Coordinates of C-alpha atoms in Angstrom, one line a residue:
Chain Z
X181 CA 158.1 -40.0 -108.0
X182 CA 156.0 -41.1 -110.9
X183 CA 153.4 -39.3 -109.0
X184 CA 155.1 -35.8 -108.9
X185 CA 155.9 -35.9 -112.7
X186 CA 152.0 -36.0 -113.6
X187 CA 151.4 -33.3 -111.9
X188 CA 150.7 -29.7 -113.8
X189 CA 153.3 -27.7 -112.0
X190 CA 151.7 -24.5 -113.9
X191 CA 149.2 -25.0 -111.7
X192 CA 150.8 -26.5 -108.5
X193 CA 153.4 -23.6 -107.8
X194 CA 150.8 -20.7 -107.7
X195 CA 149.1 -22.6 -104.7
X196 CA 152.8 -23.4 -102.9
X197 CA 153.6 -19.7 -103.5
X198 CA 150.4 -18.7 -101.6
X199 CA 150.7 -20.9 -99.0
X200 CA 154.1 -19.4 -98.6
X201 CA 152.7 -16.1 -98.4
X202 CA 149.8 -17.2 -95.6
X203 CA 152.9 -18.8 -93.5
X204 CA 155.0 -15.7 -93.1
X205 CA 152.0 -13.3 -92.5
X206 CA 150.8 -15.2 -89.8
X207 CA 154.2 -15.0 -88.7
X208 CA 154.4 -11.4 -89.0
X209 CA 151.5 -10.8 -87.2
X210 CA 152.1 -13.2 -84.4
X211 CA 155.5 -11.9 -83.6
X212 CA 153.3 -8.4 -83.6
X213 CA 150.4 -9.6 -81.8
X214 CA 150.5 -8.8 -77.6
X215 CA 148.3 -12.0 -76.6
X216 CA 147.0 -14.5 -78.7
X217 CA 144.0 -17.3 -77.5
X218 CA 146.4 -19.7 -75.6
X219 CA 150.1 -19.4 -75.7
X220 CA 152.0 -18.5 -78.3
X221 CA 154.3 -21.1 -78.7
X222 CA 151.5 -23.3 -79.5
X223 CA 150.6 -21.1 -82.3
X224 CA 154.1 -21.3 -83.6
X225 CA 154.2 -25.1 -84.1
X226 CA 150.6 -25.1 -85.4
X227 CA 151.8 -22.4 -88.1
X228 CA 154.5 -24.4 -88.7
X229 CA 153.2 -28.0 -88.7
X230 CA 149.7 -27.9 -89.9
X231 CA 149.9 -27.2 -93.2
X232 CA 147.5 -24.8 -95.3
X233 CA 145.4 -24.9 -92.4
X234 CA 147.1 -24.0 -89.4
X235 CA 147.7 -20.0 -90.5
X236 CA 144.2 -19.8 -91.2
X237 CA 143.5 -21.4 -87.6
X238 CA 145.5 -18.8 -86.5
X239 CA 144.3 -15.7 -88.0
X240 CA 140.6 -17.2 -87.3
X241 CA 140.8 -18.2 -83.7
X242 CA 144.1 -17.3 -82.4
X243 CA 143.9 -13.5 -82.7
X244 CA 142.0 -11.8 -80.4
X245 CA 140.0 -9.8 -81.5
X246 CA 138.5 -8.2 -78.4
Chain J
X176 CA 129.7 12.0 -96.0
X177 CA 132.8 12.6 -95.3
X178 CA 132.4 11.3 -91.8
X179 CA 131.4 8.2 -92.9
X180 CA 134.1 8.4 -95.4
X181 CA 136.6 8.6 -93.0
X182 CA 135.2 5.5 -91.0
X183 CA 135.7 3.5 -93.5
X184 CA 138.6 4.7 -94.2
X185 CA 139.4 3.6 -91.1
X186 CA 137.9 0.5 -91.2
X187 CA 139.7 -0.5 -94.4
X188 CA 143.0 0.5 -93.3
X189 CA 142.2 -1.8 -89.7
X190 CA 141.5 -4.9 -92.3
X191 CA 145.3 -4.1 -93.4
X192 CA 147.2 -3.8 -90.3
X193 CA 145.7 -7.3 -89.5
X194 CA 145.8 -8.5 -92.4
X195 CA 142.1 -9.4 -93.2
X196 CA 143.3 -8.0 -96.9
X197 CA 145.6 -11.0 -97.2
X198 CA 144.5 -14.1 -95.3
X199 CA 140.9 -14.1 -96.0
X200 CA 141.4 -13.6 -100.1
X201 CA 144.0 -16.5 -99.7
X202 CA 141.7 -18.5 -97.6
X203 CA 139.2 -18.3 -99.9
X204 CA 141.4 -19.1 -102.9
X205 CA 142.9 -22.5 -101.3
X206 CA 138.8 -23.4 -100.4
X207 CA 137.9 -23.0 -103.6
X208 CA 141.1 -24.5 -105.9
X209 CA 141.4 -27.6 -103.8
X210 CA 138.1 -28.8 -105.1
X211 CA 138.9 -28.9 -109.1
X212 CA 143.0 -29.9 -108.3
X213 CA 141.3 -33.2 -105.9
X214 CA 138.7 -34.6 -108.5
X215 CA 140.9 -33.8 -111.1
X216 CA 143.8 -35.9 -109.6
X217 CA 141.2 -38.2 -107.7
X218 CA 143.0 -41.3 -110.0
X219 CA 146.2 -40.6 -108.9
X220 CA 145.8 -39.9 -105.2
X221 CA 143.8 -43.4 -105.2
X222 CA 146.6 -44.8 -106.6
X223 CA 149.4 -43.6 -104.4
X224 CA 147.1 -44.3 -101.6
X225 CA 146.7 -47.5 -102.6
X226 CA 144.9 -50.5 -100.9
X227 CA 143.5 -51.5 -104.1
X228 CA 143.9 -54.9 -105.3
X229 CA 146.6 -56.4 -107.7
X230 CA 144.5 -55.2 -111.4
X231 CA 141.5 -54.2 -109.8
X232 CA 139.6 -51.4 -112.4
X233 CA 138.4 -48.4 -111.1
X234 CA 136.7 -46.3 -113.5
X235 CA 135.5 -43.1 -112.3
X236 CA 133.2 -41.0 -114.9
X237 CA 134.5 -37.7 -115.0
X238 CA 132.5 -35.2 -113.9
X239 CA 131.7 -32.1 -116.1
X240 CA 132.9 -28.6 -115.3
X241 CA 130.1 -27.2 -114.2
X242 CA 129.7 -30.0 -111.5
X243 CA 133.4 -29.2 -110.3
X244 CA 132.6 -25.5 -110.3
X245 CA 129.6 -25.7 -108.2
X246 CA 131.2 -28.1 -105.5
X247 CA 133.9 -26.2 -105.1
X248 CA 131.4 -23.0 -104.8
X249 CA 130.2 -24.8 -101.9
X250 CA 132.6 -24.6 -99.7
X251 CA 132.2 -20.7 -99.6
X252 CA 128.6 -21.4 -98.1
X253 CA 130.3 -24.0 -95.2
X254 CA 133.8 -22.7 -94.5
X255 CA 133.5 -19.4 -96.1
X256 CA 130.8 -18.9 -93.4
X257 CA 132.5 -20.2 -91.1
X258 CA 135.6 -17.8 -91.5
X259 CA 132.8 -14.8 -92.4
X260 CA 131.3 -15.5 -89.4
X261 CA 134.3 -15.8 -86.8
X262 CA 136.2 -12.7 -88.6
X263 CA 133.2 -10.4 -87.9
X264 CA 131.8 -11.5 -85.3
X265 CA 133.7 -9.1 -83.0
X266 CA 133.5 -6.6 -85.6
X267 CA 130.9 -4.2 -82.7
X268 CA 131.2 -6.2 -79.6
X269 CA 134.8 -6.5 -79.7
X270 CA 135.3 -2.5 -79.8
X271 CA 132.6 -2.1 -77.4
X272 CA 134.3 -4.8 -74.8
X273 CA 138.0 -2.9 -75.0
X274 CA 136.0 0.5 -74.9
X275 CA 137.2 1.8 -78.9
X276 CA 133.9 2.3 -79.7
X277 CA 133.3 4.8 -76.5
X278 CA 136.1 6.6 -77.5
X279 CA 134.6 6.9 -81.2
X280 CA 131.1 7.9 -80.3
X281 CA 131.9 10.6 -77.6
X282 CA 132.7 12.3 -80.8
X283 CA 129.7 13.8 -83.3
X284 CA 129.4 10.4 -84.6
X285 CA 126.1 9.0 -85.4
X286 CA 125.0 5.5 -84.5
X287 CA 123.9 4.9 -88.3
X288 CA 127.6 5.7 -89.6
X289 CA 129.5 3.7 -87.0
X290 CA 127.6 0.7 -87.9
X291 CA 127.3 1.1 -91.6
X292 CA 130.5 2.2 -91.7
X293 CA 132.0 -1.0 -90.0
X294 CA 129.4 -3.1 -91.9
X295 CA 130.6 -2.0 -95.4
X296 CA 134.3 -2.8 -95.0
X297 CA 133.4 -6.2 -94.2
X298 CA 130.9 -6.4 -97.0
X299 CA 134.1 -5.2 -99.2
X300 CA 136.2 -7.6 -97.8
X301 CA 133.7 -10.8 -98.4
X302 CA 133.0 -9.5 -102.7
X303 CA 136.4 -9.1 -102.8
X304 CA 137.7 -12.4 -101.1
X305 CA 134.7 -14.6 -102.9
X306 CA 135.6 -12.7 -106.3
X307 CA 139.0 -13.5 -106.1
X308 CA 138.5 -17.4 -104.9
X309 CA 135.6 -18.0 -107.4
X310 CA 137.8 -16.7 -110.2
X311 CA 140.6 -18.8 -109.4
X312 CA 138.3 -21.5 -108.9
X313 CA 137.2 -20.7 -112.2
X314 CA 140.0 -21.0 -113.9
X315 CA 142.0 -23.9 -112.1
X316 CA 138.6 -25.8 -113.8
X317 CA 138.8 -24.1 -117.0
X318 CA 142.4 -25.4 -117.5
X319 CA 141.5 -28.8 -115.6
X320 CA 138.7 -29.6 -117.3
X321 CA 136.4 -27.2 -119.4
X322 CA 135.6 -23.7 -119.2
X323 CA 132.4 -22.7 -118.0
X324 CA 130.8 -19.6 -119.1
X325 CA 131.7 -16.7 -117.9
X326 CA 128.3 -15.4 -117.9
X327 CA 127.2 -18.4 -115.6
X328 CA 130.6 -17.5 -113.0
X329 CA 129.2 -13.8 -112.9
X330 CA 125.5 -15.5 -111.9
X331 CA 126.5 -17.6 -109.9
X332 CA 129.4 -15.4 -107.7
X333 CA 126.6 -12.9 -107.5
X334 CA 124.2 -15.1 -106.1
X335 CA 126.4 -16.3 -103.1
X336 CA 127.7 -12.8 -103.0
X337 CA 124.2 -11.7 -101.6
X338 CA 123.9 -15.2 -99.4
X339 CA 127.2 -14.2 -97.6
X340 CA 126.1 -10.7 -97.4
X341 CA 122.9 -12.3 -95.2
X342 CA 125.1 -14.0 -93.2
X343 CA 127.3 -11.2 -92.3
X344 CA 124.4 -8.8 -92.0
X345 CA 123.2 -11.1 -89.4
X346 CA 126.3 -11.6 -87.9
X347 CA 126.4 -7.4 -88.0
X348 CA 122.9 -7.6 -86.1
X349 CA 124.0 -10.0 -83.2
X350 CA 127.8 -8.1 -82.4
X351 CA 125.8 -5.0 -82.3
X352 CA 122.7 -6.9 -80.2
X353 CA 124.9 -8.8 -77.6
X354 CA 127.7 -7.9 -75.7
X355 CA 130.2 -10.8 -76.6
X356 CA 131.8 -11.7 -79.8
X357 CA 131.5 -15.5 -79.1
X358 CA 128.0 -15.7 -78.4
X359 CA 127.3 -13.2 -81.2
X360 CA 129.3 -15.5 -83.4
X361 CA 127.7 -18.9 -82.0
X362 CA 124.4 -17.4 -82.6
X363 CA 124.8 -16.0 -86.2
X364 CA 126.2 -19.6 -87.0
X365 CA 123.5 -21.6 -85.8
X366 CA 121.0 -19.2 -87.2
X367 CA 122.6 -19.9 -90.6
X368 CA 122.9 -23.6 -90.2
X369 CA 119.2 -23.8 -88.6
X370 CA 118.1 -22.0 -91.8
X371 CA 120.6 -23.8 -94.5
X372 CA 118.9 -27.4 -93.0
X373 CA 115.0 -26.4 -93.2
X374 CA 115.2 -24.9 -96.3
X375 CA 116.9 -27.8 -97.9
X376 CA 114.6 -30.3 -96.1
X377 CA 111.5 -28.1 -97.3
X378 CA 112.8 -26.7 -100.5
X379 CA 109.0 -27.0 -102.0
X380 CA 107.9 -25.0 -99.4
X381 CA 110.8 -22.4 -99.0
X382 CA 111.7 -21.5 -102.0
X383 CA 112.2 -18.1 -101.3
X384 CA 114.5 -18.5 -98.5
X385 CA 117.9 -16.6 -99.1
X386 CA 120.2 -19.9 -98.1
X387 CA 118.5 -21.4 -101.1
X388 CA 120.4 -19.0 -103.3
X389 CA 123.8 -21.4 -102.6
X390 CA 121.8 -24.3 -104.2
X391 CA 119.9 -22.4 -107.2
X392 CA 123.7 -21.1 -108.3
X393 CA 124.5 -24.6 -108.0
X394 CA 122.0 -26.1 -109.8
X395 CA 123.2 -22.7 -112.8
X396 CA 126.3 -24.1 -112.9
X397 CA 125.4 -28.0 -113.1
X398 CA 122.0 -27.7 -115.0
X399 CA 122.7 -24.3 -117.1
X400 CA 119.6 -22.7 -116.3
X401 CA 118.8 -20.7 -113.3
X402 CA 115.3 -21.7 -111.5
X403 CA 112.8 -19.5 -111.6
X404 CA 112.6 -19.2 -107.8
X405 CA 115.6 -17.1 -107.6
X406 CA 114.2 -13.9 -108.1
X407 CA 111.7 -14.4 -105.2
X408 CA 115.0 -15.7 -103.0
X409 CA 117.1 -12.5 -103.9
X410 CA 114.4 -10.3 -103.0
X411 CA 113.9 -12.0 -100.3
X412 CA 117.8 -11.9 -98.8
X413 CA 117.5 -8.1 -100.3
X414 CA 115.1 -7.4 -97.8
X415 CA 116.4 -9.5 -94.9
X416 CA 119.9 -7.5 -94.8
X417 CA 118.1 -4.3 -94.9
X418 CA 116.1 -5.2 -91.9
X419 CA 118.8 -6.4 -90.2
X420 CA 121.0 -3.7 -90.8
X421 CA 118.4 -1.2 -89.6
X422 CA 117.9 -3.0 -86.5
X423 CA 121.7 -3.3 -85.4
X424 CA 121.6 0.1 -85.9
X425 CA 118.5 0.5 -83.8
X426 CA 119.7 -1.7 -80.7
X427 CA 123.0 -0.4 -80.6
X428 CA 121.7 3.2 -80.4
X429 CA 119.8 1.8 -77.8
X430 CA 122.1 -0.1 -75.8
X431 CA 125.1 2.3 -76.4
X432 CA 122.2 5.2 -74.5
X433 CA 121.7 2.7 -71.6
X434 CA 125.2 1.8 -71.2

């Protein structure tokens, strides 16, 4: 816990707020979405589980875009 | 005009309902702010890691701003690519593939808007994203460490502003060239690694080669001055999108006849 109290929180919370933001787009768009790459379900837990990066998997491979 | 107003209209408005306008700005904010917030709290994350012995001393020198700045610039020109790349790469071939862009050019459309229409909301969306990441970058250092001119940010952002606009150009080129998005994609990505490698082996030799613009606003940022070889390089990357544009333009018209 000595760890958290070091930490600028000013700057911290912007980034959590964003990430936030990321998570429930890709959310949005995947309950939207017809057919993703794969099945969907998969694409729910790596939203959900794979943090900062998984949305950004999604939106970049997961959609398709053809 | 107009025409090509309204299809970039529609192009912008696309970038919404699938929310290019929100992911790829926040993408490129997390890329860039997680390079200042990790060496600035390098010490501590060794420490909670551990695995360092009882009173062992690690003293790390702390880099200067400008050192920050430029690394976490860099990962524009390897992820950044790689999300410019696979967000665009379907940006023709997908349409042509689920037959949209039939449907648009049985209209009175010409060739030269459809493309340059399509290419110019992506060119919006990569300024936009990389403005909004570098700045944030920018300041996350400024309150980290020190504040780098903002002279040098503008220099800088511009310089991989027209390296990402080559890539995408290219990537432009090959979705209007080839019929799939993921070769078009594969292709545009190992044309920009091919050309990052040898001109970073043979910088003496290539100094004009537009990938060396990532390393020239690098060494603005670390060194304070820009090299002299950037001109030559901007020119250079200047005249490759140009050329690239005109031929997607040209081999689409051509292809989209045949077809």
């Amino acid at each position: 816990m000595e760890l958290l109290e070091g930490l600028n929180w000013g700057l911290i919370a912007p980034l959590f707020i964003i990430q936030l933001i990321l998570l429930i787009v890709s959310f949005v768009d995947l309950s939207r979405i017809e057919k993703t790459n794969g099945p969907k379900l998969l694409w729910v837990f790596i939203i959900i589980f794979v943090t900062i990066i998984g949305p950004i998997l999604y939106f970049v491979i997961g959609r398709r875009n053809d | 005009m107009s025409q090509w107003m309204t299809l970039f209209n529609k192009e912008v408005l696309e970038m919404w309902r699938n929310f290019k306008w929100i992911w790829v700005p926040i993408t490129f904010i997390l890329l860039g702010v997680s390079e200042p917030l990790t060496s600035y709290y390098l010490p501590q994350i060794i420490k909670s890691v551990g695995g360092l012995p009882e009173g062992a001393i690690f003293e790390m020198p702390k880099p200067t701003a400008g050192a920050v700045l430029a690394s976490g610039l860099s990962q524009y020109s390897t992820f950044g690519v790689l999300v410019i790349v696979l967000g665009t790469m379907g940006i023709i071939a997908g349409e042509r593939k689920n037959g949209v862009a039939a449907m648009i050019l049985v209209k009175p459309v010409s060739y030269f808007s459809y493309v340059t229409s399509k290419w110019a909301g992506s060119l919006l969306l990569v300024w936009i994203s990389l403005f909004i990441g570098y700045i944030s970058t920018w300041y996350y250092t400024g309150q980290l460490f020190d504040w780098v001119p903002i002279g040098e940010f503008f220099q800088s952002f511009a310089l991989y502003g027209l390296w990402l606009t080559v890539i995408l150009t290219v990537t432009v080129f090959f979705s209007a060239a080839l019929l799939s998005p993921g070769l078009a994609g594969f292709i545009s990505l190992a044309l920009a690694l091919i050309v990052s490698i040898l001109s970073g082996a043979l910088s003496h030799l290539l100094e004009w080669s537009p990938s060396q613009l990532t390393s020239y606003a690098g060494a603005l940022l670390t060194g304070g001055k820009l090299p002299s070889d950037t001109m030559p390089a901007s020119l250079t990357a200047l005249l490759l999108i140009v050329l690239f544009l005109w031929f997607s333009v040209f081999l689409f018209k051509k292809k989209e006849l045949a077809a």
